[in-house]
Coordinates of C-alpha atoms and ligand atoms in Angstrom, one line a residue:
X241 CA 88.8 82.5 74.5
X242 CA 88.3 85.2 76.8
X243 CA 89.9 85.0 80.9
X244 CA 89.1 87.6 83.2
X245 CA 90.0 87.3 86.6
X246 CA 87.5 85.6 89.1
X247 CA 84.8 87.2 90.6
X248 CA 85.6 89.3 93.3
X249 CA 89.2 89.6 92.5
X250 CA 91.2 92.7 91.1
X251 CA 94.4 93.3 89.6
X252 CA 96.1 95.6 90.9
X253 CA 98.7 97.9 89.1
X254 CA 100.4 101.1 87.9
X255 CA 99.6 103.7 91.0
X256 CA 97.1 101.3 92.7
X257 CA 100.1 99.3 92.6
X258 CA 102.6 101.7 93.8
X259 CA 100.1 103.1 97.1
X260 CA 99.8 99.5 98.2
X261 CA 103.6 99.0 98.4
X262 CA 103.9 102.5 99.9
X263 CA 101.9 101.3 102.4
X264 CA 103.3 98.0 103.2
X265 CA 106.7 99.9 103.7
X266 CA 105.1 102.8 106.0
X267 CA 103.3 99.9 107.7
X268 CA 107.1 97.8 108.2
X269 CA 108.4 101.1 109.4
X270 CA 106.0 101.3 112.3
X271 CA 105.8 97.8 113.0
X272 CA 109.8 97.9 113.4
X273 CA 109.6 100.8 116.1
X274 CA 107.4 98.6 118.2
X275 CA 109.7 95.8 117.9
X276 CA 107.4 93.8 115.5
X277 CA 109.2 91.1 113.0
X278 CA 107.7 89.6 110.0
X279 CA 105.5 86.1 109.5
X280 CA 105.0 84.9 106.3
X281 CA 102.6 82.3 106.7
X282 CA 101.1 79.8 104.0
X283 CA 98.2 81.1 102.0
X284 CA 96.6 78.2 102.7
X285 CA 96.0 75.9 105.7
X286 CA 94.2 72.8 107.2
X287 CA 90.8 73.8 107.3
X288 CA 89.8 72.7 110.6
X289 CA 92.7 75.1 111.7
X290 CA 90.1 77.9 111.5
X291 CA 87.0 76.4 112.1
X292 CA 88.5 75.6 115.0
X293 CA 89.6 79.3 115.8
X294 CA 87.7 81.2 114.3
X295 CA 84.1 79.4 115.2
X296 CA 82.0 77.5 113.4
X297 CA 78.7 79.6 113.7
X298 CA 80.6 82.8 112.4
X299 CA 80.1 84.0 108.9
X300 CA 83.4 83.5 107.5
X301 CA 83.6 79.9 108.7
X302 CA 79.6 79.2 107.4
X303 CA 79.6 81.0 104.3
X304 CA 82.8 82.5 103.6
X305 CA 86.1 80.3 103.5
X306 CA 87.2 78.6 100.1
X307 CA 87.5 74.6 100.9
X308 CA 89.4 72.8 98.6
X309 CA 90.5 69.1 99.2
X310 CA 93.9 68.1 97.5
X311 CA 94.9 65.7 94.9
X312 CA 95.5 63.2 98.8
X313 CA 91.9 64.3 99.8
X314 CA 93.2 66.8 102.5
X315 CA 90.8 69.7 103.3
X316 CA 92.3 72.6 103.0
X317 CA 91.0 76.5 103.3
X318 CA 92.2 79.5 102.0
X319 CA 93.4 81.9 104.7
X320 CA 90.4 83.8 105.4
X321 CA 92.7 86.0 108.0
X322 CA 95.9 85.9 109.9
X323 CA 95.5 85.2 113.4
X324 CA 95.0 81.6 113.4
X325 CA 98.2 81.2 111.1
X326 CA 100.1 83.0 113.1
X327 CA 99.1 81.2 116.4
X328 CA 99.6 78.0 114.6
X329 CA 103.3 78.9 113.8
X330 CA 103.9 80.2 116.9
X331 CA 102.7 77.0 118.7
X332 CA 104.1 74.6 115.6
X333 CA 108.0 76.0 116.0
X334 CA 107.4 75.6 120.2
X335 CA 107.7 79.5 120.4
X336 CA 105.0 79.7 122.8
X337 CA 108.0 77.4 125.3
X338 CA 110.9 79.1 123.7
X339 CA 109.9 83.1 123.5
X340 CA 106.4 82.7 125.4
X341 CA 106.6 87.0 124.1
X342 CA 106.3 87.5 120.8
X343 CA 105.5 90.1 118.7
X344 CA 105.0 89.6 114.9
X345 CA 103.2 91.1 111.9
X346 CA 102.2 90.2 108.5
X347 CA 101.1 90.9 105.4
X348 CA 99.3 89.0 102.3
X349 CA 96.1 88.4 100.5
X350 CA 93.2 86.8 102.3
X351 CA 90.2 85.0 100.8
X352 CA 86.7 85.1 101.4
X353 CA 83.6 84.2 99.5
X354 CA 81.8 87.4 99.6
X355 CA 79.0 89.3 97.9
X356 CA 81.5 91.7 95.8
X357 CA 81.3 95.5 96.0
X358 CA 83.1 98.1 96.5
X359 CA 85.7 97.6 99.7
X360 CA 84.8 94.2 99.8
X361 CA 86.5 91.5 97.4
X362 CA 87.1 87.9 97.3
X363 CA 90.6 88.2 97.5
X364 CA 91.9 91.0 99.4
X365 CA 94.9 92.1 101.6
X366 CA 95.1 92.7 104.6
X367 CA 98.4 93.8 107.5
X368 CA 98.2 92.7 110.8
X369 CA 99.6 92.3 114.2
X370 CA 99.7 90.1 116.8
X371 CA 100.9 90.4 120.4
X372 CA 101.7 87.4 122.4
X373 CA 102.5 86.9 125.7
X374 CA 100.9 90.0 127.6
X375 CA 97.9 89.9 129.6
X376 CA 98.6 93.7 130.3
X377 CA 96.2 96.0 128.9
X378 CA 99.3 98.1 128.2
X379 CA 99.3 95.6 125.0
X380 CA 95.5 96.0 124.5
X381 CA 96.2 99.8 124.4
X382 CA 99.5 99.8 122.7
X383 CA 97.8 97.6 119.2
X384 CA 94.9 100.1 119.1
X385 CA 97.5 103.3 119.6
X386 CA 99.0 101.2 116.4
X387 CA 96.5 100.3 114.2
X388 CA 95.3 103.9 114.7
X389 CA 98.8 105.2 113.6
X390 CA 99.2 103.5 110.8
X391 CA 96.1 104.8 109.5
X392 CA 97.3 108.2 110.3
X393 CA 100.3 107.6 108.6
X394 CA 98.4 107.6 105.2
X395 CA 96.3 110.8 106.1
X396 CA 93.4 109.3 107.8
X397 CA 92.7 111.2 110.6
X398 CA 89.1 111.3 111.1
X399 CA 88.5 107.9 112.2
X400 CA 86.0 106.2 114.7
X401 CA 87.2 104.2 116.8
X402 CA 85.3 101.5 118.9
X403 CA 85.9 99.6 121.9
X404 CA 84.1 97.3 124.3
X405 CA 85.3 94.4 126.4
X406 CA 83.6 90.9 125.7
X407 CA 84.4 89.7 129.2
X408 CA 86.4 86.2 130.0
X409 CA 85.3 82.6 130.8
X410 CA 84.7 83.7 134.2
X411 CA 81.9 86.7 133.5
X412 CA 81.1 85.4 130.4
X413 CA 78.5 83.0 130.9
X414 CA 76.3 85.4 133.0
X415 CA 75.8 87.8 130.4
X416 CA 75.0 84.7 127.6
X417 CA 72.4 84.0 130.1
X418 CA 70.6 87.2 130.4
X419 CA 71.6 88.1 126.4
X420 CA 69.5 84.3 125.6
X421 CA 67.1 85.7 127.9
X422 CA 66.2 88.8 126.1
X423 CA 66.7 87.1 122.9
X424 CA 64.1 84.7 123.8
X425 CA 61.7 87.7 124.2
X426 CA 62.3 89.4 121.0
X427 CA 60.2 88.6 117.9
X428 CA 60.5 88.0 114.0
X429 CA 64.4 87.0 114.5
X430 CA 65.8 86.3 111.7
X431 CA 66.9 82.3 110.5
X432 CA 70.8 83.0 111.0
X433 CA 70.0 84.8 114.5
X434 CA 67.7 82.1 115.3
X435 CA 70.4 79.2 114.5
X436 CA 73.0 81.3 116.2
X437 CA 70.5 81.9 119.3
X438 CA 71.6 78.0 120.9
X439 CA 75.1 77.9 119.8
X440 CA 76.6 81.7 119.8
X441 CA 73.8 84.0 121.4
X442 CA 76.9 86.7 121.1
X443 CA 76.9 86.4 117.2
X444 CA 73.2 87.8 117.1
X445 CA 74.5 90.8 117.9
X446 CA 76.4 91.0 114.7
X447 CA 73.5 90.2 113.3
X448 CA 73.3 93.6 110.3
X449 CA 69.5 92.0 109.7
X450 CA 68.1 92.2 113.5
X451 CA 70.3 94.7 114.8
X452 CA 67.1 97.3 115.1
X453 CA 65.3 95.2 117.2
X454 CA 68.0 95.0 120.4
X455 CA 66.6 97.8 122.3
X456 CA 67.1 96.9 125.7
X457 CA 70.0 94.2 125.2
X458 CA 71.5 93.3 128.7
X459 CA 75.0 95.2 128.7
X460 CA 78.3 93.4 128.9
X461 CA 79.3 96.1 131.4
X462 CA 76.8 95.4 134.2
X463 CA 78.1 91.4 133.8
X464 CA 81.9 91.7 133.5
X465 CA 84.0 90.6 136.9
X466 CA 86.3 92.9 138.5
X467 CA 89.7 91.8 136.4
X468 CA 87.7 92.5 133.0
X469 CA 86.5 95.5 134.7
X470 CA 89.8 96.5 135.9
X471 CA 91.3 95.6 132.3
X472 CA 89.0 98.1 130.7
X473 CA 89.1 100.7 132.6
X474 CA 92.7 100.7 132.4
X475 CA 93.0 100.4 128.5
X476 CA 90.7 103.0 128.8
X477 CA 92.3 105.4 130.6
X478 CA 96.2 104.9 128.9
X479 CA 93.8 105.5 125.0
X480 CA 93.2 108.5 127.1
X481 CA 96.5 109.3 128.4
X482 CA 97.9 109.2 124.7
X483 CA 95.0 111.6 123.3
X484 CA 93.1 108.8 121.6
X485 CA 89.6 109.4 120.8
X486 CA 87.4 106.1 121.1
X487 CA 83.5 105.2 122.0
X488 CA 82.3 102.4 123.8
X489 CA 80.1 100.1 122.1
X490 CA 78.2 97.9 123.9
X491 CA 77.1 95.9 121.0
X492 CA 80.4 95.0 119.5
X493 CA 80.7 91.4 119.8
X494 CA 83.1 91.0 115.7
X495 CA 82.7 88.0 113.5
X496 CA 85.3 85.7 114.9
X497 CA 84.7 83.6 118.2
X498 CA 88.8 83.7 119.9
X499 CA 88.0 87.1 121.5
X500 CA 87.7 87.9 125.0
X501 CA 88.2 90.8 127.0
X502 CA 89.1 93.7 124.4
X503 CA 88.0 94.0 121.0
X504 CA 87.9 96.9 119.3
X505 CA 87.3 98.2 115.2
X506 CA 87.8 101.4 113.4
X507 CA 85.6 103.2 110.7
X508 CA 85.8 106.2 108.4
X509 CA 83.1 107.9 107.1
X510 CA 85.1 108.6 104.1
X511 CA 84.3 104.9 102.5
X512 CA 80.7 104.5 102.1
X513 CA 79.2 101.4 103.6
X514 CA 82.0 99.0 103.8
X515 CA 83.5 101.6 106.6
X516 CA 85.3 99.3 108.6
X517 CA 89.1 99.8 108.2
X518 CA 90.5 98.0 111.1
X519 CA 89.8 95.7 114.1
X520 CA 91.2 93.4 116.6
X521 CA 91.1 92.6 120.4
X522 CA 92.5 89.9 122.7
X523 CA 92.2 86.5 122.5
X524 CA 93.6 84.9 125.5
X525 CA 92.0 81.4 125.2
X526 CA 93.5 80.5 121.5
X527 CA 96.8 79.7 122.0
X528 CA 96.3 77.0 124.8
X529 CA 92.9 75.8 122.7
X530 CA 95.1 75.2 119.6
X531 CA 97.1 73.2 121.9
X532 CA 100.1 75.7 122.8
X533 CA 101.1 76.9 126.0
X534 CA 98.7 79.1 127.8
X535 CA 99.5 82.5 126.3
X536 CA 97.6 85.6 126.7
X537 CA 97.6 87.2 123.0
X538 CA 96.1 90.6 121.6
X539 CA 96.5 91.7 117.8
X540 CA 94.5 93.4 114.9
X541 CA 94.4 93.7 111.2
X542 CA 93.6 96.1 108.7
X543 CA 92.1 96.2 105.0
X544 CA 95.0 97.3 102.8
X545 CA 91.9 97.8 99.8
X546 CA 89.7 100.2 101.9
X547 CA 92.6 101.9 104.0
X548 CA 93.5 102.9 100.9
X549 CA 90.4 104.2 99.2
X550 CA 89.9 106.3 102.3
X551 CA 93.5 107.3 101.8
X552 CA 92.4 108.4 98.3
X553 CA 89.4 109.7 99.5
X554 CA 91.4 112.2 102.1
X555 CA 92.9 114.0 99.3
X556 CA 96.4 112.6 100.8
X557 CA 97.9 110.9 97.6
X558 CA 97.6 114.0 95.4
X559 CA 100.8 115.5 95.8
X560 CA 102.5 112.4 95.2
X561 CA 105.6 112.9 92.9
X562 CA 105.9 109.7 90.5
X563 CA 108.9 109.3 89.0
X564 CA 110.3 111.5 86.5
X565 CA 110.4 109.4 83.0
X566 CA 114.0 110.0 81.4
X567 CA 114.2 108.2 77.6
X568 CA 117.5 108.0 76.6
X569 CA 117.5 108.1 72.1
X570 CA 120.4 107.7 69.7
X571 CA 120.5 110.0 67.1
X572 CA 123.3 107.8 65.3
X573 CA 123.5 104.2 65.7
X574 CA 127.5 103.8 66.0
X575 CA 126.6 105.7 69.4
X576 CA 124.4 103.3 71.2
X577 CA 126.5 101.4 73.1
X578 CA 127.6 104.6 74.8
X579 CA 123.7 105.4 75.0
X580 CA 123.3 102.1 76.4
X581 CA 126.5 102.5 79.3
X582 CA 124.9 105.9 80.3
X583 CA 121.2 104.4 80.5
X584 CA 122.6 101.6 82.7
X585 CA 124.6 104.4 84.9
X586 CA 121.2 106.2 85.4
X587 CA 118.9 103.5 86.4
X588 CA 121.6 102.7 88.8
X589 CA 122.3 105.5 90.4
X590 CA 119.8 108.5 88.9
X591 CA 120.7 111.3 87.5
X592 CA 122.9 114.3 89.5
X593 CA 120.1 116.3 91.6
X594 CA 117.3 114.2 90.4
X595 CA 116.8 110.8 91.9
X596 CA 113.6 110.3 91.6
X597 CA 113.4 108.9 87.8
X598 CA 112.6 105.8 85.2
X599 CA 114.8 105.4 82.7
X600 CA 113.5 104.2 79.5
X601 CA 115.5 102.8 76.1
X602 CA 117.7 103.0 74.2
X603 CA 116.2 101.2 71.3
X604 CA 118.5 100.2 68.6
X605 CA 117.7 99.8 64.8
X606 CA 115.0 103.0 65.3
X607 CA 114.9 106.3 63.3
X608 CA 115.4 109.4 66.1
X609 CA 111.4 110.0 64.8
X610 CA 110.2 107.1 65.6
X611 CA 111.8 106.7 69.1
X612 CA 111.0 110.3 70.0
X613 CA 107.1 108.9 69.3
X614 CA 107.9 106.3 71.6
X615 CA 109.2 108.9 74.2
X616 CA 106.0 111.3 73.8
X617 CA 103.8 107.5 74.2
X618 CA 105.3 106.6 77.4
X619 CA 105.0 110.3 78.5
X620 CA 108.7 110.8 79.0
X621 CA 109.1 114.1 80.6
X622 CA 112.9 114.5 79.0
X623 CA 114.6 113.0 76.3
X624 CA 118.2 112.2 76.2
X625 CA 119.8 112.0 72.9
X626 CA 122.9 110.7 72.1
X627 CA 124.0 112.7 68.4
X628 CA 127.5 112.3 66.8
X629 CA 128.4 116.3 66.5
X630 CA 127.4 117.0 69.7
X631 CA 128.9 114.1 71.5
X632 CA 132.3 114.9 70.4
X633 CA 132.0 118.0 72.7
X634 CA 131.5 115.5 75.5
X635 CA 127.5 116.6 75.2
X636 CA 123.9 115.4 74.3
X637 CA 120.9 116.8 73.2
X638 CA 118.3 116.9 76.4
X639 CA 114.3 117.5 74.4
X640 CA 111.8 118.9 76.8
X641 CA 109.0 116.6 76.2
X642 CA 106.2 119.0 76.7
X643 CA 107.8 122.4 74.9
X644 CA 110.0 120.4 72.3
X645 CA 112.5 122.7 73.2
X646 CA 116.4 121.3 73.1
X647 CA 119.5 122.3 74.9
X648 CA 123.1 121.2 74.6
X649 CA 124.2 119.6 78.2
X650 CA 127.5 118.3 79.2
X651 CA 127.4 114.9 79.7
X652 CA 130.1 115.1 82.8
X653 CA 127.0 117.6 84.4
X654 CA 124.4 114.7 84.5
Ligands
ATP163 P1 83.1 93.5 107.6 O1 82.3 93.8 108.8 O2 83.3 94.7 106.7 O3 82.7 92.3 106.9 P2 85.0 92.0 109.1 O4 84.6 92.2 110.5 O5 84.6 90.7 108.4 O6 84.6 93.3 108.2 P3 87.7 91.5 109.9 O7 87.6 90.0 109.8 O8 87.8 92.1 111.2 O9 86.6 92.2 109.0 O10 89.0 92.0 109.0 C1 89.7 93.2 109.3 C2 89.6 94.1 108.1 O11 89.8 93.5 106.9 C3 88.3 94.8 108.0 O12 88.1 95.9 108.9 C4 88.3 95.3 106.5 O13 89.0 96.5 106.4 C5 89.1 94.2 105.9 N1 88.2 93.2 105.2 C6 87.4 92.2 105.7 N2 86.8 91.6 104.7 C7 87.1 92.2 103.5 C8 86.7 91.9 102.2 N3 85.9 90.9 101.8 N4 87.3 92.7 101.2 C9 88.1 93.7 101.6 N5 88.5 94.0 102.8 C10 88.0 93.2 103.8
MG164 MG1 83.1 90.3 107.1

């Protein structure tokens, strides 16, 4: 029988392996400067939990989320993002009474049923943030400021970043008038859009089959009230204030329903179609409509899969060093418990002026031959070896893997 993994899925490993941690660390680093602390949230959840949040006339909630009822007949989804875990923590452990400011980030796969390609999987990973507790659009503008450093952080520089304000309950409503209006007016829309049209007139402009045919939407801008106003000029003008380069987009409305006020998402042109690499914005209604406190909450996430590709992409993991492999031989086998001692000393502690390094072996009960094979497979860049005549000096042998050439070392100088 022959198992591959599912559809959509990908293992990851060796230096795919080792960039994703990096950047889970880098990520942790920044977070920690801006005072965020970890969630680790269940990979799975209620389902209604984000139907609920996230809306049920978006794509992930119609076509997207893996349902599943348990062995008790419980319907359950795989997390198809963070935020509505997070707000359901922060409400279930009464935070939203005890620290009604929070600020938390996480990490961890998400699942969605997807048409796989490349930068878009059924099981991917995404970091995120989430801000609770501000109405300020010092937060608004402090989580874009974020998301767009941590994208630096791995090299990504040239990055497009989007902005537009949805409005609030208040201002809302007039712009879904006039946007059902037009919307009435425009011909050949397609099924979804036409669905969408009663329930979610915002969603149609998401809509990447009838996007063409908006020519003269209604703007959000003309609609929004003077605090929305107010709120986006000001995020506005502290982006500005820190050098941040950023377009207004009048159409971005994003796939999930909590947003109001801000929202925001970042591209590269370095990824090919699946270009977007982060977005976010406020969502001041969920909290209190999950049945928490009234709490004003901004956050955003990011695509570990296609941050990194457009890492890759920039050229900035080529000078990575990887760690030098060391293999430590014996020569003669009455030696390889000492071998063994110094292996353990060096994958404890490294070797003197070179810490960067896997140690491999030794393997007892081999000829030196067929361990220095063994070496040259792994691609060992030194070999140690442990030999009786030389060891009696207090030395070993140390091969150069690549030139074969051998020199005589004290062992005291490693
Ligand atoms: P897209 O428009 O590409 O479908 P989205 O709006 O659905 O993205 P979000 O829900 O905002 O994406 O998720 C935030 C980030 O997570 C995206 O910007 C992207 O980098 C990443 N992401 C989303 N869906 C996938 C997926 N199926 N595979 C890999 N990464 C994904
Ligand atoms: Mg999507």
């Amino acid at each position: 029988m022959n198992y591959k993994a599912p559809r959509g899925t990908h293992d990851i490993f060796r230096i795919n392996a080792s960039r994703m941690s990096w950047l889970e660390q880098k990520a942790k680093v920044i977070f920690n400067r801006h005072g965020f602390e970890e969630v680790r949230t269940p990979a799975f959840e209620d389902a209604a939990l984000f139907m609920r949040s996230i809306g049920q006339t978006t794509d992930i909630v119609e076509k997207e989320m893996y349902i599943f009822e348990d062995r008790k007949k419980r319907k359950l989804a795989l997390r198809p993002e963070g935020t509505a875990s997070l707000v359901r923590a922060f409400i279930e452990h009464r935070m939203d009474v005890s620290m009604p400011a929070g600020r938390f980030f996480y990490m961890g796969e998400m699942f969605r049923y997807e048409r796989p390609q490349a930068g878009r999987y059924r099981q991917f990973h995404q970091i995120g943030a989430e801000f609770f507790g501000s109405s300020s659009p010092a937060a608004d503008a402090e989580i874009i400021i974020l998301a767009q450093d941590l994208l630096s952080s791995v090299g990504i520089n040239k990055m497009n970043i989007y902005i537009n304000s949805l409005g609030c309950e208040k201002c809302r409503p007039f712009f879904r008038e006039a946007l059902v209006k037009y919307l009435d007016s425009v011909r050949d829309l397609c099924e979804d859009c036409l669905r969408r049209l009663e329930k979610n007139p915002l969603r149609v402009l998401d809509c990447k089959t009838d996007s063409n045919k908006f020519t003269e939407v209604p703007r959000m801008s003309d609609y929004l009230c003077d605090c929305c106003k107010d709120n986006f000029n000001l995020t506005q003008s502290l982006l500005k204030s820190d050098g941040c380069n950023y377009t207004v987009d009048e159409r971005l409305v994003r796939g999930l329903d909590y947003y109001t006020k801000t929202v925001f998402e970042i591209r590269s042109d370095a990824v090919g179609s699946q270009d977007a690499l982060a977005a976010g914005g406020r969502y001041d209604n969920l909290i209190g409509e999950l049945g928490g406190q009234d709490t004003p909450a901004v956050g955003f996430a990011l695509g570990s899969e296609r941050v990194l590709l457009a890492a890759q992409k920039t050229g900035f993991f080529d000078s990575f060093q990887e760690s030098e492999k060391i293999f430590i031989a014996v020569a003669d086998q009455e030696l390889f418990s000492e071998a063994f001692s110094f292996a353990l000393k060096a994958m404890r502690n490294g070797l003197k002026g070179n810490k960067n390094i896997s140690v491999f072996g030794p393997v007892n009960g081999k000829s030196l031959t067929s361990q220095l094979k063994f070496a040259d497979k792994i691609k060992a860049v030194k070999t140690i070896v442990f030999a009786r005549t030389e060891f009696e000096d207090g030395k070993f042998l140390v091969k150069n893997m690549k030139d074969k050439t051998q020199t005589k070392v004290l062992i005291s100088e490693f």
